[in-house]
Coordinates of C-alpha atoms and ligand atoms in Angstrom, one line a residue:
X274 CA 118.4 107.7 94.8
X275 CA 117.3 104.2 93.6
X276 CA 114.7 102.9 92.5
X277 CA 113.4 100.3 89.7
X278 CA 110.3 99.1 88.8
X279 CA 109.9 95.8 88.5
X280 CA 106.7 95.1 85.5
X281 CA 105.0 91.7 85.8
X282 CA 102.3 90.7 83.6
X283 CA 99.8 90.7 86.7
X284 CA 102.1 93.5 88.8
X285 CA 104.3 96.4 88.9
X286 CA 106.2 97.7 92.0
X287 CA 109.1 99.3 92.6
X288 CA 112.7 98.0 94.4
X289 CA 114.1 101.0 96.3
X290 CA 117.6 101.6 97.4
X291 CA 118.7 104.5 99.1
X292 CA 120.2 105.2 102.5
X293 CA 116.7 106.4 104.6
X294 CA 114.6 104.6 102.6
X295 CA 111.9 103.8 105.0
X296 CA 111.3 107.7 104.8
X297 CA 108.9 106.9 102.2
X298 CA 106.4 104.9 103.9
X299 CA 105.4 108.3 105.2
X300 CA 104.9 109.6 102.1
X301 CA 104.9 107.5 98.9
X302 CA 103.9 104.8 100.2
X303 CA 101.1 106.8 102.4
X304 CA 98.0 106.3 100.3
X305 CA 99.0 102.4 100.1
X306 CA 99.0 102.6 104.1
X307 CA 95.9 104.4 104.3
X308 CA 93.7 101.5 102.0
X309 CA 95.0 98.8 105.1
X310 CA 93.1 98.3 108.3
X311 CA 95.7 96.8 109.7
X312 CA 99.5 96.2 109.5
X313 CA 101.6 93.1 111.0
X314 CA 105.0 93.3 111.3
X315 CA 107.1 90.1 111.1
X316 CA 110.6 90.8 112.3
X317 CA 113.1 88.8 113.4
X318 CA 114.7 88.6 117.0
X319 CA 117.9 90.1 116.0
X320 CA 116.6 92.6 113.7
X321 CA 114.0 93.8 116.6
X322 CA 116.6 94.0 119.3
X323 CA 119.0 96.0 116.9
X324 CA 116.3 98.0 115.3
X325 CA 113.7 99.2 118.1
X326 CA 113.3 102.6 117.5
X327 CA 113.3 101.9 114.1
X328 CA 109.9 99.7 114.6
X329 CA 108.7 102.2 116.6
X330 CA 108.6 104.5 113.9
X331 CA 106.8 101.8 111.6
X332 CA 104.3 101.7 114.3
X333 CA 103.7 105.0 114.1
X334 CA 102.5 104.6 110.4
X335 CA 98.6 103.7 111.1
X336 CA 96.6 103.2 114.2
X337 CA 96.5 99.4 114.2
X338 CA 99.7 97.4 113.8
X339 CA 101.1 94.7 115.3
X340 CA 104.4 93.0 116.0
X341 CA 105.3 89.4 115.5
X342 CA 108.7 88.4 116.5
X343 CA 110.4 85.3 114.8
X344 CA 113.7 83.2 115.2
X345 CA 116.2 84.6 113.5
X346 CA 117.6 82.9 110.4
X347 CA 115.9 79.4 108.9
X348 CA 114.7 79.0 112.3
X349 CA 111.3 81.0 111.3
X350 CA 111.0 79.2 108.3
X351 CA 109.1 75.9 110.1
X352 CA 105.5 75.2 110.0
X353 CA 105.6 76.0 113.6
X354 CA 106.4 80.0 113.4
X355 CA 103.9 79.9 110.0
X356 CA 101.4 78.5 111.8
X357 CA 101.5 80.6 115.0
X358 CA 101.6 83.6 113.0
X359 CA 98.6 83.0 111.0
X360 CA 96.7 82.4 114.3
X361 CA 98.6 86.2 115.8
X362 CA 96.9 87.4 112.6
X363 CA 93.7 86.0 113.1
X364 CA 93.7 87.1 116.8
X365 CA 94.1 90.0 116.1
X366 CA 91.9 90.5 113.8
X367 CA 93.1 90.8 110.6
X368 CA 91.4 90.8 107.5
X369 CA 91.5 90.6 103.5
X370 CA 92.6 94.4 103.6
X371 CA 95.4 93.8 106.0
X372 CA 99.0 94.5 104.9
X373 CA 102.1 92.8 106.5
X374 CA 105.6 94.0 106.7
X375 CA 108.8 92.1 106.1
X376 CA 111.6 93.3 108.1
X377 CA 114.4 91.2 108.0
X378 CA 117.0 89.1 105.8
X379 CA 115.7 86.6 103.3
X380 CA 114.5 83.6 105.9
X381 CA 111.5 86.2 107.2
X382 CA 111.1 87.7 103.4
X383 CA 110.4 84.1 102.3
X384 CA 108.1 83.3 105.8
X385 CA 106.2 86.7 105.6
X386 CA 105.7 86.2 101.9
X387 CA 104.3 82.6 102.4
X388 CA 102.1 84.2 105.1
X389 CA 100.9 86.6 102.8
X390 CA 100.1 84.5 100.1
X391 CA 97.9 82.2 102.0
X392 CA 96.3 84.5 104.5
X393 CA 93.0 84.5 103.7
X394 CA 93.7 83.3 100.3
X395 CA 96.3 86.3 99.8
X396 CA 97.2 89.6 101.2
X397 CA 99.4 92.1 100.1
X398 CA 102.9 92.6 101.5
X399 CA 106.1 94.8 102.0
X400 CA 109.0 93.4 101.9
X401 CA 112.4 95.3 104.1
X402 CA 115.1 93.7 103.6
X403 CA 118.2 94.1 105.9
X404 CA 120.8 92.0 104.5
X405 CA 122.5 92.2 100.8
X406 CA 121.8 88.6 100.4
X407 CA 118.0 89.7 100.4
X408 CA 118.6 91.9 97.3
X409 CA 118.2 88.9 95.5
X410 CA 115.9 87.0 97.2
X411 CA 113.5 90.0 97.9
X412 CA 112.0 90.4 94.5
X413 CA 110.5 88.0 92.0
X414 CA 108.2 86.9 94.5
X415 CA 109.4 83.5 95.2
X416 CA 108.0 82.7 99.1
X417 CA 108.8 79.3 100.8
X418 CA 109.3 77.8 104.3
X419 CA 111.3 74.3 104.8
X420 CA 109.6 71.0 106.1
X421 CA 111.9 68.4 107.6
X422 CA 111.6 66.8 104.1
X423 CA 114.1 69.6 102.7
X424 CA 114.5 73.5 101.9
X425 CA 112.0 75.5 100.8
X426 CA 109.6 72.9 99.9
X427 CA 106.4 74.6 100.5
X428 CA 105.6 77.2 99.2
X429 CA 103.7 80.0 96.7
X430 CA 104.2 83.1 94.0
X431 CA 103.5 86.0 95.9
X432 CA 104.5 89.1 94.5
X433 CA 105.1 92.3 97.4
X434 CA 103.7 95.8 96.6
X435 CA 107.0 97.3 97.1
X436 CA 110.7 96.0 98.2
X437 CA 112.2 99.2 100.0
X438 CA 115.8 98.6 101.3
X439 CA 117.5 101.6 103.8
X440 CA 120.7 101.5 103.3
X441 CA 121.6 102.4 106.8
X442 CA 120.4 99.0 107.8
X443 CA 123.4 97.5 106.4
X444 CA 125.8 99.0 109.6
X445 CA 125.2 95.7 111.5
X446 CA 125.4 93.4 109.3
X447 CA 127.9 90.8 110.3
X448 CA 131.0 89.7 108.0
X449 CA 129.7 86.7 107.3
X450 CA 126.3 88.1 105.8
X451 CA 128.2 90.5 104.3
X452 CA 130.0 87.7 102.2
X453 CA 126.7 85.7 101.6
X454 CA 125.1 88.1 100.2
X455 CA 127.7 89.6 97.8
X456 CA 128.3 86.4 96.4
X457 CA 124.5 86.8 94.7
X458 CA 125.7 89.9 93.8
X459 CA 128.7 88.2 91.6
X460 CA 126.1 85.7 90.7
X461 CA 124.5 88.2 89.0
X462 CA 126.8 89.6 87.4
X463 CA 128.5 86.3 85.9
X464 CA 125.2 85.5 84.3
X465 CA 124.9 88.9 82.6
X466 CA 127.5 91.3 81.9
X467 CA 131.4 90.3 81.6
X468 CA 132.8 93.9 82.1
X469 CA 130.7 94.1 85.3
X470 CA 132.5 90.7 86.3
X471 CA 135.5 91.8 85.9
X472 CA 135.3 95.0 87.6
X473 CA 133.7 92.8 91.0
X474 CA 136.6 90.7 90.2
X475 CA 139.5 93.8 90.7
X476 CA 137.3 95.2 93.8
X477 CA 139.7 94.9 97.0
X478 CA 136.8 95.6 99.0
X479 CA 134.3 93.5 97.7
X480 CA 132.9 92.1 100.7
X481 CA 132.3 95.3 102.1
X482 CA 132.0 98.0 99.5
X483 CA 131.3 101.7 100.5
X484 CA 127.5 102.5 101.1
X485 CA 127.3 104.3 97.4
X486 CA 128.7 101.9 95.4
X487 CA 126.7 99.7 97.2
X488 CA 123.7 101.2 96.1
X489 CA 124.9 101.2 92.6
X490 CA 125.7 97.5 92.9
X491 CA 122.5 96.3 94.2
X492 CA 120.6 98.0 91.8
X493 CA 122.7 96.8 89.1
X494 CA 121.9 92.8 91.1
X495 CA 118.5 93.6 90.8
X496 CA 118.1 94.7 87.5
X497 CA 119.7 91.5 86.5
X498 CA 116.8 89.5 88.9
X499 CA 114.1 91.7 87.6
X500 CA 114.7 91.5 84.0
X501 CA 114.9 87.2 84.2
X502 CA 111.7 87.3 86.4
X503 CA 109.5 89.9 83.9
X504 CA 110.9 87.2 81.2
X505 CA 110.0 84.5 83.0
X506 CA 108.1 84.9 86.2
X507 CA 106.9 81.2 86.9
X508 CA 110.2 79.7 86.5
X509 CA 109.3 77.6 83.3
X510 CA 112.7 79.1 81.5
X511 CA 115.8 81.3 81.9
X512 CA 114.3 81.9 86.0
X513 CA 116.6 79.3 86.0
X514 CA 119.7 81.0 85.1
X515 CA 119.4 82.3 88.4
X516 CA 120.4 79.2 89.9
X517 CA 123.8 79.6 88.6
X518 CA 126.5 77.9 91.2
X519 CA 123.5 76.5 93.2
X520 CA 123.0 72.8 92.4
X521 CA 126.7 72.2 93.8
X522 CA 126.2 75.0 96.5
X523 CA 123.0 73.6 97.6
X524 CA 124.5 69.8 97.6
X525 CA 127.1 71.6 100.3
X526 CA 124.8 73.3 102.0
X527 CA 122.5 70.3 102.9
X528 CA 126.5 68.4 103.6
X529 CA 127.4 70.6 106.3
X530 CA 123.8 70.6 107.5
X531 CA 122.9 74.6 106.8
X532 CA 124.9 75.5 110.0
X533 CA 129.1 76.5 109.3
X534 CA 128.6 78.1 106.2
X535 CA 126.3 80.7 104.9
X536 CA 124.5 80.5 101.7
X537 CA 126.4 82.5 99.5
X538 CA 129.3 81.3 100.6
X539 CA 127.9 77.6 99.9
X540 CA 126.6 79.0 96.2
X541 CA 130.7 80.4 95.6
X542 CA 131.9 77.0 95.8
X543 CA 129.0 76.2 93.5
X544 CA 129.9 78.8 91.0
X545 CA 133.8 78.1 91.0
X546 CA 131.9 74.5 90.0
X547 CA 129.9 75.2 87.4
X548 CA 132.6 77.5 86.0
X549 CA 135.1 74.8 85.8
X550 CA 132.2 72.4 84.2
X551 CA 131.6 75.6 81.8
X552 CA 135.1 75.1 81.1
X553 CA 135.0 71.2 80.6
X554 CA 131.5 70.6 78.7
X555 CA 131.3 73.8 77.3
X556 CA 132.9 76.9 75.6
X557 CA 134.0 79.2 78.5
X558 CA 137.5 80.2 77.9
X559 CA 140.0 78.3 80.4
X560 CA 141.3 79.6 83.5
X561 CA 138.2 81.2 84.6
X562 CA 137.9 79.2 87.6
X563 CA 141.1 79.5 88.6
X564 CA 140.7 83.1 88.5
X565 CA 137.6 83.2 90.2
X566 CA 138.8 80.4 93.1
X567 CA 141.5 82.9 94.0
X568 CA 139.5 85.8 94.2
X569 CA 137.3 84.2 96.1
X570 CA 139.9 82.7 98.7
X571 CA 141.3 86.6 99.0
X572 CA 138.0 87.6 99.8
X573 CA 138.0 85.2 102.7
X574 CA 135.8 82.3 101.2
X575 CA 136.2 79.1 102.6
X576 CA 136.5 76.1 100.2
X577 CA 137.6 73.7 103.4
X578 CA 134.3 71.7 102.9
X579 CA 135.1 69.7 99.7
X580 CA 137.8 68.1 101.1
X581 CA 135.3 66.8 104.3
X582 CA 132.9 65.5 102.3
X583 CA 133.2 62.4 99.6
X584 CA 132.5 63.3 95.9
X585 CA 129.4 60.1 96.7
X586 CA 127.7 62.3 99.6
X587 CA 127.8 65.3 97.4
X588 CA 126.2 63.7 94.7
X589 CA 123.5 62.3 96.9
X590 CA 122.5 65.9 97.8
X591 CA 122.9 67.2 94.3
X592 CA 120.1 64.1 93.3
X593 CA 117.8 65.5 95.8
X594 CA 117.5 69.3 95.0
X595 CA 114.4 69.5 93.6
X596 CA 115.7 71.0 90.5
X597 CA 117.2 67.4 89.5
X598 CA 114.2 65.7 87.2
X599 CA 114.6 62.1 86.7
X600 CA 117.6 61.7 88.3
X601 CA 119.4 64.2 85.9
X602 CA 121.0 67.0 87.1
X603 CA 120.6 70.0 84.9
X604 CA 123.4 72.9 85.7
X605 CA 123.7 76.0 85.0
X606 CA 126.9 76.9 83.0
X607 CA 128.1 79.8 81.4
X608 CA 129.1 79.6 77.5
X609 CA 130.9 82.7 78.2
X610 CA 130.6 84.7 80.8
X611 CA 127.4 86.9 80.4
X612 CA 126.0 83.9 78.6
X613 CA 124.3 81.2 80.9
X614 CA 122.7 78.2 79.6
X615 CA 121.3 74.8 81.2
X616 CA 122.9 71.9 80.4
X617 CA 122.4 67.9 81.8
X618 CA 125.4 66.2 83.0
X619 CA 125.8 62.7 84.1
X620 CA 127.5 61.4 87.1
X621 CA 131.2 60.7 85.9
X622 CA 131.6 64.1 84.0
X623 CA 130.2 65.1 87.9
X624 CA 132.8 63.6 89.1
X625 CA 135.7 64.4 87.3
X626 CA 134.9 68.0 87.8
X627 CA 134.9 67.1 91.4
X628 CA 137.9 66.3 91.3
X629 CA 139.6 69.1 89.4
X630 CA 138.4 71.1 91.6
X631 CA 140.6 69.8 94.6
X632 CA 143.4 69.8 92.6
X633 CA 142.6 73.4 91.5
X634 CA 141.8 74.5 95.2
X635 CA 145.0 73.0 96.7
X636 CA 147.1 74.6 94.0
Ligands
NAD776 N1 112.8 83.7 97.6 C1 113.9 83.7 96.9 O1 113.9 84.0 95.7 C2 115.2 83.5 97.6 C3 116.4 83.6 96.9 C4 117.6 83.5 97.7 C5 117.5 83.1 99.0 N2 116.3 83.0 99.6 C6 116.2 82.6 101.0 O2 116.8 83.7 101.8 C7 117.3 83.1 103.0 C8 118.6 83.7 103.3 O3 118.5 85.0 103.5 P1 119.6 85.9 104.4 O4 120.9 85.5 104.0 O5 119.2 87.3 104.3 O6 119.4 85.2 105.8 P2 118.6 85.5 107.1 O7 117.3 86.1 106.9 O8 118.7 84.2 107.8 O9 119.6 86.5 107.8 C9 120.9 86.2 108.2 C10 121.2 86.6 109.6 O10 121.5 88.0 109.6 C11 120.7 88.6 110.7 N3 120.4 89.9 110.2 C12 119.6 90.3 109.3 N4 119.6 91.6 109.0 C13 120.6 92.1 109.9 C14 121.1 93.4 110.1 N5 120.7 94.4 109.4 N6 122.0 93.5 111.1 C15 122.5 92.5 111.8 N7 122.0 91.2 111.6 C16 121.1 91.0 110.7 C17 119.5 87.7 110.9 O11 119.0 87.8 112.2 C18 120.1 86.3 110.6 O12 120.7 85.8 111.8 C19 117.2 81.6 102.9 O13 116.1 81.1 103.6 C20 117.0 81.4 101.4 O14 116.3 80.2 101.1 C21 115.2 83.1 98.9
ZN777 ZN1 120.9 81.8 96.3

């Protein structure tokens, strides 16, 4: 049985993981469900074809509750879906007291959560997360939904009244999201605790663990999350350390246009970057991103798409994340590993990084 509670200066809710988790919306989470006059499910297409009885059962939680289907994956997070959900809401006469669920990966956490937020001036929400990926981007209460502009560009702090993940929701989840997701997971554990790396690091079955180390795993990943975002809940600080691997990983992701490659699998590429710049510019001990490129190519991680890309279009999309200030880029890098720090680097220590990295790849 898992559960932590996450304690925000303005908000304190708990992050459950346990196979039959949704049980507890019958019970715990009963009182909470009785204070709504209304619930709205936003679900994705996937997730509702895969999970109908489940729904079902949510909608057997209160008289009044209603159904909104989205695209699956960054497809729901347009202006479009936002907008034609706030007017289901309104139809259907929703209210200040409303609650919504979240059931889905991290594109309709981020959409409901958005929804939420501005609903009315704010509403309160559930999030149920059904990938691993979404054990990171579940809590801490970051919502967001893309414009045409760029990624996750609009957007609020929204904080849900509970994050419960059922385990048993994790039987479909394809390879791929599998990978995505545990590579957040490793994230986590690079930035905080170098025995816990190195145990990930030995773990034939990383991608796919057994259900109860799974649970121990994501509870360790979101203790990690939880304890940066009660430090730091507005992003200001060491929120940032969180972005660890992402300011290359997001430049790859934009490069290969958010299609062939998940994001975690975009942020590993990142992270064997920043490891090899930790390496470089700062103290981290050599050979750590050799080790880590070759974990990461046994686990099945592709690394195909910095040879299709030019180090000059990379850079381009590394300019653009909106984490870049003045046409710095600030990167995460470890001093060792369970030590993170930010650190601005200029374009030709960029590049020579870039290209270590081929060599280090080929090799
Ligand atoms: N708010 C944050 O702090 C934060 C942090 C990290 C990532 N994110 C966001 O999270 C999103 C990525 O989340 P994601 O990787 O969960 O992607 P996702 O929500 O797009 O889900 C990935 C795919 O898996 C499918 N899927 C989901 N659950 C399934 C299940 N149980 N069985 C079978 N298929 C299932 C979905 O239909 C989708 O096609 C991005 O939009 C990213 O910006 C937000
Ligand atoms: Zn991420």
């Amino acid at each position: 049985m898992g559960v932590l509670t996450i304690q925000l200066p303005n908000k304190t809710y708990d992050v459950v993981i346990e196979p039959n988790g949704y049980e507890r919306l019958a019970t715990e989470y009963a009182p909470l469900l009785k204070t709504t006059d209304r619930i709205g499910i936003i679900v994705d297409e996937t997730v509702h074809t895969l999970y109908s009885e489940q729904l079902k059962r949510f909608e057997q939680l209160h008289n009044e509750v209603h159904t909104f289907i989205v695209p699956k994956g960054e497809a729901c997070k347009t202006l479009d879906v936002y907008g034609r959900a706030q007017s289901f809401l309104l139809q259907k006469g929703f209210t200040r007291n409303s609650l919504l669920f979240a059931f889905g990966g991290g594109a309709v956490g981020d959409l409901t959560g958005f929804i939420a937020a501005t609903f009315m001036r704010g509403i309160r929400f559930i999030q149920l997360p059904t990938t691993v990926l979404a054990h990171d981007s579940a809590v801490g209460g970051k919502t967001a939904i893309n414009m045409p502009e760029g990624k996750n560009m609009v957007g609020a702090f929204h904080q849900p009244e509970a994050v419960i993940f059922d385990l048993n929701i994790f039987e479909t989840l394809p390879e791929r999201e599998w990978r995505s997701g545990m590579a957040e997971l490793i994230k986590h554990a690079y930035i905080s605790d170098a025995t816990w790396t190195e145990q990930l690091l030995q773990d034939e079955q990383f991608v796919q663990p057994a259900f109860d180390t799974l649970e121990e795993q994501l509870l360790k990943g979101v203790s990690v999350k939880a304890k940066i975002v009660e430090e730091d809940t507005f992003e200001h600080g060491s929120r940032k350390f969180l972005n660890f691997g992402h300011t290359f990983g997001h430049a790859i992701e934009a490069a290969t246009n958010f299609g062939t490659l998940s994001h975690g699998e975009c942020v590993m590429i990142g992270m064997a970057y920043a490891l090899l710049l930790s390496e470089k510019a700062s103290t981290l001990q050599q050979g750590e991103a050799k080790k880590f490129i070759q974990f990461a190519k046994q686990q099945g991680y592709l690394f195909d798409s910095i040879f299709e890309y030019s180090f000059e279009t990379l850079y381009q999309f590394m300019q653009k994340d909106k984490k870049a200030s003045f046409g710095t880029l600030h990167f995460v890098i470890l001093e060792k590993i369970g030590h993170p720090n930010v650190m601005t680097v200029d374009e030709s220590l960029c590049r020579e990084v870039f290209e270590e990295m081929r060599q280090l790849i080929e090799g």
